[in-house]
Amino acid sequence: MKKIGVMTSGGDAPGMNAAIRAVVRACKYYNVECVGIYRGYQGLIEGDFIKLDARSVSNIINRGGTILKSARSKEFMTKEGRAKAYENLKNAEIEGIVLIGGDGTFTGGMVFNEEYSFPCIGVPGTIDNDIFGTNYTIGYDTALNTVVQAIDKIRDTASSHNRLFFVEVMGRDAGFIALNAGVGAGAEEILIPEEDMGLERLLESLKRSKRSGKSSSIVVIAEGDKIGKNVFELANYVEENLKQYEVRVSVLGHMQRGGAPSCFDRVLASRLGVKAVELLLDGKSNLMVGLIDNKVETTDLELAVKGHHAINKELIRVSDMMSI
Ligand code: F6P
């Protein structure tokens, strides 16, 4: 293989730049050309490419976002879109691609590989941590720290006003951010899609904590949780039925995806980016690289997307105990 492409696709995540840097520099190390593909699959369809060398990725290991930009391409979901993408890759003499993204990105890569037998290796980059075949996705650790810092600030004002706060965090259908950041920030209750707590139990628990002497409380809710229709309706319901707290809502939103990556994410991205290039050079395809028990391992893309990454029950137990 003489030329490798690299792209970031789907929701951006802190550490994606570190992963791009790792791919580019590993290519240089192995004497392979590297081409950056802008805006994920959309840039692939439009032939929006840039030649990358070791110096074009200087000073990006510490930067959030992605220098290659990102997009969610509807056109790539069509046969015609994928045909254009293939033509562009052939014309640019790119022989394999590293896909940095989440499940949507990997699904696109699998379909493309099936149609054109084009070598693709996935690198998990999403704050959601909802990918099977890795203990951590790139960006998750940074997002956890961002969320914890935000909740620490909310705690100050919650405590001053004796209020109950509902803090909604990202994670799509998964509760990893909510559960881990919730424990880290000392939340009273954590609502995640994987566990149905039920409204009555939530009210009971908040009453109990009020009785135990707490004057303010923080409930972390994953955006994918279905306990209320949405967090604002849930907050109204709790305020009316509890009658013990003034309730406020804070939706943290996209700030969770920004900021400088943590050291953990930078190291993870560097390790996975290097392995992705090595796999392509070894003639491998349709695999995702991930970190399992601190070892870089590979998983079939199909399994990475469809497999179920279990929530940590022990953490749920710890959280319950801590809210006593
Ligand atoms: O997958 C990352 C993520 O931030 C999810 O947590 C969230 O549901 C989604 O992307 C938001 O997508 P968008 O940036 O397109 O609004």
XYZ file of N, CA and C in Angstrom, residues 7-257:
753
model
N -10.008 10.218 7.607
C -11.124 11.167 7.749
C -11.704 11.108 9.152
N -12.389 12.189 9.525
C -13.180 12.193 10.757
C -14.630 12.400 10.337
N -15.522 11.645 10.975
C -16.912 11.687 10.523
C -17.851 11.573 11.723
N -19.077 12.072 11.557
C -20.053 12.055 12.651
C -19.751 13.160 13.651
N -20.281 13.038 14.868
C -20.038 14.068 15.894
C -18.560 14.145 16.230
N -18.004 15.346 16.276
C -16.573 15.451 16.605
C -16.338 15.087 18.073
N -15.094 14.836 18.403
C -14.758 14.460 19.783
C -13.338 14.919 20.073
N -13.073 15.406 21.299
C -11.713 15.832 21.628
C -10.756 14.645 21.522
N -9.653 14.846 20.832
C -8.701 13.750 20.623
C -8.703 13.286 19.176
N -9.689 13.741 18.397
C -9.685 13.357 16.981
C -8.431 13.896 16.290
N -8.020 15.112 16.662
C -6.801 15.669 16.050
C -5.575 14.840 16.397
N -5.540 14.368 17.647
C -4.400 13.531 18.052
C -4.390 12.233 17.237
N -5.593 11.731 16.897
C -5.677 10.502 16.100
C -5.228 10.772 14.657
N -5.631 11.911 14.119
C -5.193 12.270 12.750
C -3.667 12.356 12.723
N -3.131 13.039 13.725
C -1.675 13.212 13.821
C -0.966 11.851 13.859
N -1.546 10.927 14.640
C -0.923 9.602 14.763
C -0.944 8.870 13.427
N -2.052 8.984 12.708
C -2.156 8.301 11.403
C -1.122 8.896 10.442
N -1.076 10.233 10.397
C -0.172 10.902 9.452
C 1.283 10.545 9.755
N 1.638 10.571 11.032
C 3.052 10.330 11.378
C 3.423 8.859 11.251
N 2.451 7.966 11.502
C 2.736 6.533 11.290
C 2.944 6.289 9.792
N 2.164 6.959 8.969
C 2.347 6.828 7.510
C 3.756 7.270 7.133
N 4.162 8.405 7.659
C 5.506 8.925 7.373
C 6.560 7.896 7.807
N 6.366 7.336 9.008
C 7.306 6.356 9.553
C 7.456 5.163 8.608
N 6.313 4.727 8.047
C 6.344 3.555 7.158
C 6.512 3.940 5.690
N 6.785 5.235 5.465
C 7.040 5.687 4.104
C 5.832 5.554 3.166
N 4.705 5.879 3.696
C 3.459 5.801 2.928
C 2.890 7.219 2.832
N 2.312 7.572 1.695
C 1.695 8.907 1.590
C 0.387 8.946 2.368
N 0.056 10.111 2.894
C -1.210 10.233 3.640
C -2.032 11.390 3.080
N -3.311 11.120 2.899
C -4.214 12.130 2.347
C -5.347 12.366 3.349
N -5.589 13.618 3.672
C -6.703 13.953 4.556
C -7.960 14.158 3.726
N -9.048 13.619 4.225
C -10.337 13.772 3.530
C -11.189 14.702 4.385
N -11.580 15.840 3.846
C -12.354 16.807 4.620
C -13.817 16.378 4.766
N -14.429 16.765 5.878
C -15.870 16.609 6.142
C -16.372 15.167 5.949
N -15.589 14.209 6.375
C -16.018 12.807 6.377
C -16.444 12.326 4.997
N -17.519 11.540 4.974
C -17.967 10.943 3.713
C -18.376 11.994 2.687
N -18.818 13.162 3.165
C -19.226 14.200 2.215
C -18.025 14.673 1.399
N -16.891 14.838 2.075
C -15.663 15.244 1.378
C -15.156 14.146 0.451
N -15.454 12.909 0.819
C -15.052 11.777 -0.026
C -15.826 11.836 -1.347
N -17.111 12.145 -1.227
C -17.968 12.236 -2.416
C -17.564 13.427 -3.292
N -17.142 14.507 -2.625
C -16.798 15.724 -3.385
C -15.320 15.782 -3.771
N -14.553 14.796 -3.362
C -13.118 14.785 -3.683
C -12.366 15.901 -2.984
N -12.809 16.252 -1.776
C -12.206 17.350 -1.028
C -11.037 16.793 -0.204
N -9.886 16.689 -0.839
C -8.738 16.011 -0.228
C -7.577 16.984 -0.017
N -6.706 16.633 0.908
C -5.479 17.418 1.108
C -4.327 16.479 1.454
N -3.188 16.734 0.833
C -2.006 15.911 1.133
C -1.499 16.306 2.524
N -1.244 15.321 3.362
C -0.763 15.628 4.717
C 0.636 15.061 4.909
N 1.518 15.873 5.457
C 2.824 15.321 5.814
C 3.053 15.543 7.310
N 4.167 15.049 7.791
C 4.409 15.069 9.242
C 4.234 16.469 9.831
N 4.653 17.507 9.084
C 4.583 18.878 9.617
C 3.177 19.472 9.520
N 2.318 18.914 8.677
C 0.971 19.500 8.605
C 0.129 19.161 9.841
N 0.633 18.269 10.682
C -0.114 17.967 11.899
C 0.638 18.446 13.150
N 1.519 19.425 12.956
C 2.221 20.013 14.108
C 1.238 20.814 14.944
N 1.428 20.819 16.234
C 0.624 21.647 17.155
C -0.879 21.366 17.121
N -1.246 20.141 16.872
C -2.691 19.838 16.925
C -3.031 18.802 18.001
N -2.013 18.191 18.608
C -2.297 17.130 19.587
C -3.146 17.676 20.748
N -2.996 18.962 21.007
C -3.671 19.596 22.149
C -4.987 20.268 21.768
N -5.360 20.203 20.493
C -6.552 20.957 20.069
C -7.813 20.113 19.983
N -8.916 20.668 20.496
C -10.211 20.004 20.365
C -10.709 20.109 18.927
N -11.870 19.526 18.650
C -12.418 19.559 17.290
C -11.617 18.681 16.357
N -11.717 18.922 15.066
C -10.947 18.158 14.087
C -10.508 19.059 12.931
N -9.220 19.066 12.639
C -8.732 19.926 11.548
C -9.309 19.481 10.205
N -9.756 18.225 10.133
C -10.325 17.742 8.862
C -11.828 18.022 8.771
N -12.372 18.642 9.802
C -13.822 18.919 9.876
C -14.605 17.602 9.859
N -15.887 17.730 10.184
C -16.696 16.513 10.233
C -18.094 16.800 9.707
N -18.771 15.754 9.303
C -20.145 15.920 8.800
C -20.867 14.595 8.926
N -22.194 14.660 8.833
C -22.984 13.426 8.732
C -23.576 13.463 7.325
N -23.037 12.631 6.413
C -23.418 12.725 4.994
C -24.637 11.860 4.665
N -25.701 12.504 4.185
C -26.887 11.757 3.735
C -26.599 11.112 2.378
N -25.808 11.836 1.562
C -25.541 11.358 0.191
C -24.782 10.030 0.199
N -23.943 9.819 1.215
C -23.162 8.580 1.253
C -24.059 7.373 1.528
N -25.280 7.654 2.017
C -26.211 6.541 2.261
C -26.810 6.040 0.946
N -26.577 6.754 -0.157
C -27.110 6.307 -1.457
C -26.003 5.602 -2.240
N -26.420 4.691 -3.124
C -25.471 3.954 -3.981
C -24.675 4.916 -4.849
N -25.395 5.947 -5.365
C -24.764 6.929 -6.260
C -23.654 7.685 -5.521
N -23.963 8.062 -4.285
C -22.974 8.788 -3.476
C -21.730 7.942 -3.268
N -21.946 6.680 -2.938
C -20.793 5.798 -2.672
C -19.988 5.550 -3.956
N -20.693 5.509 -5.104
C -19.990 5.312 -6.385
C -19.066 6.504 -6.650
N -19.551 7.714 -6.362
C -18.710 8.910 -6.555
C -17.490 8.837 -5.630
N -17.752 8.420 -4.398
C -16.662 8.329 -3.415
C -15.587 7.365 -3.913
N -16.023 6.237 -4.447
C -15.064 5.234 -4.924
C -14.229 5.781 -6.080
N -14.917 6.453 -7.012
C -14.207 7.066 -8.155
C -13.117 8.009 -7.661
N -13.477 8.861 -6.690
C -12.512 9.840 -6.170
C -11.314 9.164 -5.515
N -11.584 8.085 -4.792
C -10.484 7.370 -4.133
C -9.550 6.756 -5.175
N -10.174 6.173 -6.218
C -9.374 5.546 -7.282
C -8.511 6.592 -7.987
N -9.154 7.727 -8.339
C -8.423 8.786 -9.045
C -7.268 9.337 -8.217
N -7.476 9.378 -6.893
C -6.413 9.915 -6.025
C -5.402 8.830 -5.640
N -5.646 7.620 -6.127
C -4.764 6.461 -5.857
C -4.638 6.136 -4.363
N -5.738 6.391 -3.663
C -5.770 6.036 -2.237
C -6.170 4.560 -2.148
N -5.407 3.784 -1.352
C -5.650 2.329 -1.362
C -6.315 1.806 -0.082
N -6.414 2.643 0.909
C -7.073 2.234 2.156
C -7.424 3.480 2.952
N -8.459 3.381 3.814
C -8.782 4.568 4.622
C -8.926 4.232 6.109
N -8.536 5.224 6.912
C -8.751 5.157 8.355
C -9.949 6.051 8.655
N -10.970 5.434 9.261
C -12.216 6.146 9.554
C -12.259 6.449 11.043
N -12.212 7.708 11.390
C -12.264 8.075 12.814
C -13.672 8.582 13.113
N -14.407 7.851 13.950
C -15.784 8.266 14.226
C -16.503 7.242 15.082
N -17.818 7.265 15.019
C -18.625 6.366 15.836
C -19.376 5.347 14.995
N -20.515 4.874 15.508
C -21.189 3.760 14.821
C -21.687 4.113 13.418
N -22.149 5.357 13.218
C -22.605 5.769 11.876
C -21.445 5.711 10.885
N -20.293 6.151 11.332
C -19.083 6.154 10.493
C -18.700 4.721 10.124
N -18.754 3.837 11.110
C -18.350 2.449 10.860
C -19.373 1.728 9.972
N -20.638 2.042 10.145
C -21.663 1.426 9.295
C -21.405 1.826 7.843
N -21.114 3.109 7.623
C -20.788 3.583 6.271
C -19.595 2.818 5.705
N -18.569 2.613 6.537
C -17.364 1.915 6.092
C -17.651 0.467 5.723
N -18.528 -0.170 6.491
C -18.866 -1.577 6.222
C -19.598 -1.733 4.890
N -20.570 -0.855 4.679
C -21.348 -0.910 3.428
C -20.412 -0.673 2.246
N -19.543 0.309 2.384
C -18.605 0.660 1.317
C -17.666 -0.508 1.022
N -17.192 -1.151 2.085
C -16.286 -2.280 1.931
C -16.977 -3.452 1.244
N -18.249 -3.635 1.587
C -19.012 -4.728 0.990
C -19.167 -4.502 -0.517
N -19.424 -3.244 -0.901
C -19.671 -2.955 -2.321
C -18.394 -2.911 -3.145
N -17.326 -2.380 -2.569
C -16.116 -2.126 -3.372
C -14.878 -2.851 -2.862
N -15.034 -3.676 -1.830
C -13.882 -4.344 -1.199
C -12.761 -3.345 -0.920
N -13.146 -2.169 -0.478
C -12.138 -1.140 -0.219
C -11.660 -1.238 1.232
N -10.360 -1.365 1.446
C -9.845 -1.539 2.825
C -10.162 -0.352 3.749
N -10.856 -0.656 4.837
C -11.240 0.377 5.816
C -10.885 -0.102 7.220
N -10.308 0.771 8.010
C -10.075 0.466 9.431
C -10.706 1.579 10.268
N -11.466 1.195 11.286
C -12.147 2.177 12.134
C -11.349 2.500 13.393
N -11.383 3.764 13.766
C -10.817 4.229 15.041
C -11.970 4.877 15.813
N -12.302 4.365 17.003
C -13.484 4.870 17.709
C -13.278 6.275 18.285
N -13.967 7.237 17.733
C -13.889 8.616 18.216
C -15.293 9.155 18.430
N -15.726 9.168 19.659
C -17.041 9.715 20.022
C -17.058 9.927 21.533
N -17.713 10.989 21.966
C -17.770 11.203 23.422
C -18.697 10.191 24.100
N -19.539 9.504 23.306
C -20.595 8.669 23.895
C -20.097 7.362 24.532
N -18.942 6.880 24.119
C -18.380 5.597 24.579
C -19.305 4.405 24.298
N -20.093 4.508 23.248
C -21.111 3.479 22.984
C -20.683 2.490 21.903
N -19.385 2.177 21.868
C -18.879 1.281 20.834
C -18.354 0.011 21.487
N -18.749 -1.122 20.941
C -18.278 -2.416 21.449
C -16.858 -2.677 20.915
N -16.030 -3.324 21.732
C -14.681 -3.661 21.251
C -13.630 -2.681 21.728
N -14.019 -1.769 22.592
C -13.038 -0.892 23.239
C -13.601 -0.474 24.592
N -12.747 -0.407 25.585
C -13.220 0.061 26.889
C -13.495 1.560 26.841
N -12.749 2.264 25.986
C -12.893 3.723 25.900
C -12.855 4.185 24.453
N -13.718 5.112 24.127
C -13.633 5.774 22.818
C -12.889 7.100 23.007
N -12.273 7.561 21.935
C -11.523 8.826 22.000
C -12.510 9.986 22.238
N -12.267 10.780 23.233
C -13.122 11.935 23.520
C -13.984 11.747 24.753
N -14.186 10.482 25.119
C -15.065 10.193 26.253
C -14.477 10.728 27.562
N -13.209 10.465 27.790
C -12.581 10.893 29.050
C -12.614 12.422 29.176
N -12.313 13.105 28.080
C -12.343 14.575 28.111
C -13.757 15.064 28.412
N -14.736 14.454 27.748
C -16.130 14.875 27.954
C -16.541 14.660 29.412
N -16.104 13.552 29.997
C -16.439 13.302 31.411
C -15.906 14.431 32.292
N -14.663 14.818 32.023
C -14.069 15.888 32.834
C -14.776 17.214 32.618
N -15.170 17.464 31.380
C -15.915 18.700 31.074
C -17.240 18.712 31.829
N -17.929 17.581 31.822
C -19.230 17.492 32.486
C -19.071 17.662 34.001
N -18.068 17.000 34.551
C -17.861 17.102 35.998
C -17.566 18.553 36.393
N -16.731 19.221 35.604
C -16.431 20.638 35.915
C -17.690 21.496 35.852
N -18.526 21.227 34.862
C -19.766 22.006 34.719
C -20.687 21.742 35.914
N -20.794 20.481 36.312
C -21.694 20.165 37.432
C -21.158 20.740 38.738
N -19.843 20.765 38.888
C -19.265 21.394 40.092
C -19.756 22.846 40.202
N -19.806 23.521 39.066
C -20.252 24.934 39.075
C -21.743 25.017 39.396
N -22.503 24.096 38.813
C -23.945 24.077 39.084
C -24.192 23.800 40.566
N -23.357 22.948 41.134
C -23.500 22.622 42.564
C -23.398 23.885 43.425
N -22.474 24.779 43.060
C -22.324 26.022 43.836
C -23.636 26.788 43.902
N -24.236 26.995 42.735
C -25.463 27.794 42.724
C -26.645 27.010 43.284
N -26.677 25.704 43.046
C -27.756 24.867 43.600
C -27.744 24.969 45.121
N -26.558 24.929 45.676
C -26.422 24.959 47.120
C -26.790 26.346 47.684
N -26.372 27.409 47.008
C -26.700 28.761 47.487
C -28.202 29.001 47.539
N -28.929 28.446 46.568
C -30.376 28.708 46.465
C -31.243 27.562 46.992
N -30.629 26.553 47.569
C -31.378 25.372 48.024
C -32.256 24.796 46.913
N -31.675 24.618 45.743
C -32.472 24.155 44.608
C -32.140 22.717 44.209
N -33.068 22.152 43.475
C -32.840 20.845 42.849
C -32.575 21.101 41.371
N -31.458 20.596 40.889
C -31.109 20.765 39.473
C -31.188 19.441 38.723
N -31.790 19.508 37.538
C -31.685 18.392 36.595
C -30.646 18.804 35.565
N -29.597 18.022 35.429
C -28.550 18.337 34.449
C -28.586 17.273 33.356
N -28.926 17.714 32.141
C -28.975 16.744 31.036
C -27.633 16.690 30.326
N -27.151 15.464 30.126
C -25.865 15.281 29.438
C -26.072 14.467 28.162
N -25.086 14.535 27.282
C -25.176 13.815 25.997
C -24.927 12.326 26.175
N -24.909 11.615 25.071
C -24.653 10.176 25.111
C -25.529 9.404 24.144
N -26.346 10.152 23.396
C -27.308 9.544 22.465
C -28.156 8.522 23.206
N -28.108 7.216 22.827
C -28.951 6.211 23.494
C -28.258 5.584 24.697
N -27.062 6.026 25.009
C -26.287 5.348 26.057
C -26.111 6.232 27.290
N -25.916 5.577 28.427
C -25.819 6.315 29.691
C -24.417 6.385 30.274
N -23.391 6.122 29.460
C -22.027 6.075 30.017
C -21.582 7.426 30.562
N -21.838 8.490 29.816
C -21.415 9.817 30.292
C -22.170 10.137 31.573
N -23.492 9.924 31.562
C -24.307 10.272 32.725
C -23.854 9.499 33.963
N -23.655 8.200 33.816
C -23.326 7.383 34.987
C -21.951 7.750 35.564
N -20.965 7.832 34.697
C -19.607 8.096 35.203
C -19.429 9.524 35.681
N -19.936 10.484 34.915
C -19.805 11.881 35.354
C -20.690 12.099 36.575
N -21.835 11.418 36.629
C -22.741 11.555 37.770
C -22.074 11.101 39.062
N -21.386 9.973 38.998
C -20.676 9.491 40.197
C -19.535 10.456 40.532
N -18.816 10.889 39.498
C -17.676 11.796 39.711
C -18.090 13.140 40.280
N -19.290 13.575 39.929
C -19.749 14.893 40.391
C -20.605 14.770 41.654
N -20.812 13.551 42.125
C -21.581 13.345 43.360
C -23.067 13.616 43.197
N -23.630 13.194 42.074
C -25.067 13.439 41.840
C -25.919 12.605 42.798
N -27.067 13.156 43.128
C -28.024 12.490 44.009
C -28.631 11.257 43.329
N -29.071 11.482 42.100
C -29.632 10.392 41.294
C -29.071 10.508 39.884
N -28.972 9.355 39.213
C -28.480 9.340 37.835
C -29.487 8.552 37.000
N -30.019 9.198 35.983
C -31.046 8.540 35.173
C -30.453 8.177 33.817
N -30.442 6.872 33.519
C -29.822 6.401 32.271
C -30.799 5.484 31.530
N -30.671 5.434 30.198
C -31.617 4.609 29.426
C -31.526 3.123 29.757
N -30.364 2.671 30.219
C -30.166 1.238 30.467
C -30.911 0.746 31.707
N -31.339 1.660 32.585
C -32.018 1.273 33.838
C -33.268 2.124 33.965
N -34.415 1.485 34.079
C -35.644 2.254 34.214
C -35.927 2.489 35.693
N -35.702 3.694 36.151
C -35.865 3.957 37.579
C -37.342 4.138 37.942
N -38.098 4.728 37.060
C -39.521 4.970 37.347
C -39.692 6.254 38.133
N -40.777 6.992 37.818
C -41.004 8.308 38.435
C -41.215 8.217 39.942
N -41.960 7.185 40.341
C -42.274 7.082 41.774
C -41.018 6.890 42.609
N -40.144 6.013 42.119
C -38.895 5.761 42.856
C -38.030 7.006 42.913
N -38.062 7.781 41.829
C -37.274 9.016 41.809
C -37.800 9.985 42.868
N -39.141 10.140 42.902
C -39.732 11.044 43.899
C -39.419 10.578 45.316
N -39.569 9.279 45.522
C -39.286 8.720 46.855
C -37.850 9.009 47.283
N -36.951 8.795 46.342
C -35.537 8.975 46.666
C -35.236 10.438 46.991
N -35.848 11.359 46.233
C -35.597 12.787 46.495
C -36.220 13.210 47.831
N -37.370 12.642 48.141
C -37.996 12.945 49.448
C -37.103 12.465 50.579
N -36.607 11.248 50.394
C -35.742 10.653 51.413
C -34.507 11.523 51.649
N -33.930 12.004 50.559
C -32.698 12.786 50.737
C -33.005 14.124 51.394
N -34.174 14.679 51.099
C -34.574 15.928 51.767
C -34.717 15.677 53.272
N -35.388 14.564 53.597
C -35.583 14.214 55.012
C -34.246 14.019 55.727
N -33.264 13.515 54.971
C -31.970 13.237 55.605
C -31.153 14.505 55.822
N -31.691 15.651 55.436
C -31.023 16.915 55.729
C -30.397 17.622 54.545
N -30.573 17.078 53.335
C -29.973 17.754 52.179
C -30.802 18.972 51.804
N -30.125 20.074 51.529
C -30.879 21.290 51.200
C -30.898 21.556 49.701
N -30.036 20.880 48.952
C -30.052 21.013 47.490
C -29.685 19.657 46.898
N -29.981 19.491 45.626
C -29.693 18.194 45.019
C -29.398 18.345 43.532
N -28.643 17.372 43.030
C -28.364 17.349 41.587
C -28.738 15.979 41.042
N -29.565 15.993 40.007
C -29.914 14.758 39.310
C -29.313 14.852 37.910
N -28.509 13.873 37.548
C -27.941 13.849 36.196
C -28.816 12.942 35.346
N -29.208 13.433 34.184
C -30.053 12.633 33.304
C -29.414 12.527 31.919
N -29.333 11.301 31.420
C -28.792 11.089 30.076
C -29.842 11.535 29.062
N -29.392 12.131 27.966
C -30.364 12.623 26.981
C -31.246 11.500 26.430
N -30.751 10.250 26.479
C -31.517 9.137 25.925
C -32.478 8.506 26.927
N -32.502 9.029 28.160
C -33.369 8.428 29.175
C -34.830 8.730 28.861
N -35.702 7.769 29.180
C -37.106 7.927 28.772
C -38.040 8.146 29.963
N -37.512 8.503 31.106
C -38.363 8.601 32.293
C -39.421 9.706 32.146
N -39.034 10.834 31.628
C -40.000 11.895 31.319
C -39.996 12.070 29.828
N -40.950 12.842 29.264
C -40.915 13.043 27.806
C -39.644 13.801 27.452
N -39.376 14.846 28.207
C -38.081 15.496 28.104
C -37.729 16.044 29.484
N -36.539 16.558 29.615
C -36.035 16.936 30.935
C -36.855 18.070 31.555
N -37.390 18.970 30.708
C -38.176 20.088 31.252
C -39.511 19.583 31.813
N -40.148 18.666 31.086
C -41.397 18.092 31.596
C -41.157 17.308 32.878
N -40.048 16.599 32.908
C -39.712 15.833 34.098
C -39.505 16.775 35.295
N -38.779 17.868 35.044
C -38.499 18.824 36.124
C -39.806 19.422 36.656
N -40.729 19.779 35.744
C -42.034 20.318 36.183
C -42.786 19.313 37.030
N -42.777 18.075 36.543
C -43.490 17.012 37.250
C -42.937 16.868 38.668
N -41.635 16.843 38.779
C -41.001 16.656 40.091
C -41.299 17.859 40.986
N -41.208 19.068 40.434
C -41.456 20.262 41.257
C -42.881 20.233 41.811
N -43.853 19.901 40.926
C -45.256 19.895 41.362
C -45.564 18.781 42.356
N -44.949 17.627 42.162
C -45.287 16.493 43.019
C -44.461 16.405 44.288
N -43.292 17.000 44.260
C -42.428 16.940 45.433
C -42.729 18.090 46.389
N -42.953 19.247 45.801
C -43.258 20.480 46.548
C -42.222 20.763 47.643
N -41.000 20.406 47.395
C -39.970 20.610 48.426
C -38.798 21.441 47.947
N -38.703 21.550 46.631
C -37.565 22.279 46.060
C -38.054 23.177 44.941
N -37.343 24.277 44.745
C -37.438 24.983 43.480
C -36.574 24.179 42.517
N -37.076 23.894 41.335
C -36.324 23.028 40.417
C -35.827 23.833 39.217
N -34.632 23.561 38.790
C -34.064 24.178 37.594
C -33.471 23.100 36.696
N -33.374 23.441 35.398
C -32.817 22.493 34.431
C -31.596 23.113 33.768
N -30.577 22.314 33.577
C -29.433 22.776 32.797
C -29.092 21.697 31.769
N -29.209 22.069 30.483
C -28.860 21.132 29.404
C -27.453 21.504 28.946
N -26.512 20.628 29.196
C -25.113 21.026 28.922
C -24.802 21.130 27.428
N -25.415 20.284 26.622
C -25.299 20.427 25.157
C -23.898 20.269 24.596
N -23.642 21.013 23.504
C -22.437 20.754 22.706
C -21.127 21.185 23.359
N -21.201 21.946 24.446
C -19.932 22.258 25.130
C -19.221 20.970 25.573
N -20.005 19.874 25.706
C -19.424 18.588 26.101
C -18.496 18.015 25.029
N -18.635 18.506 23.805
C -17.801 17.968 22.716
C -16.543 18.792 22.465
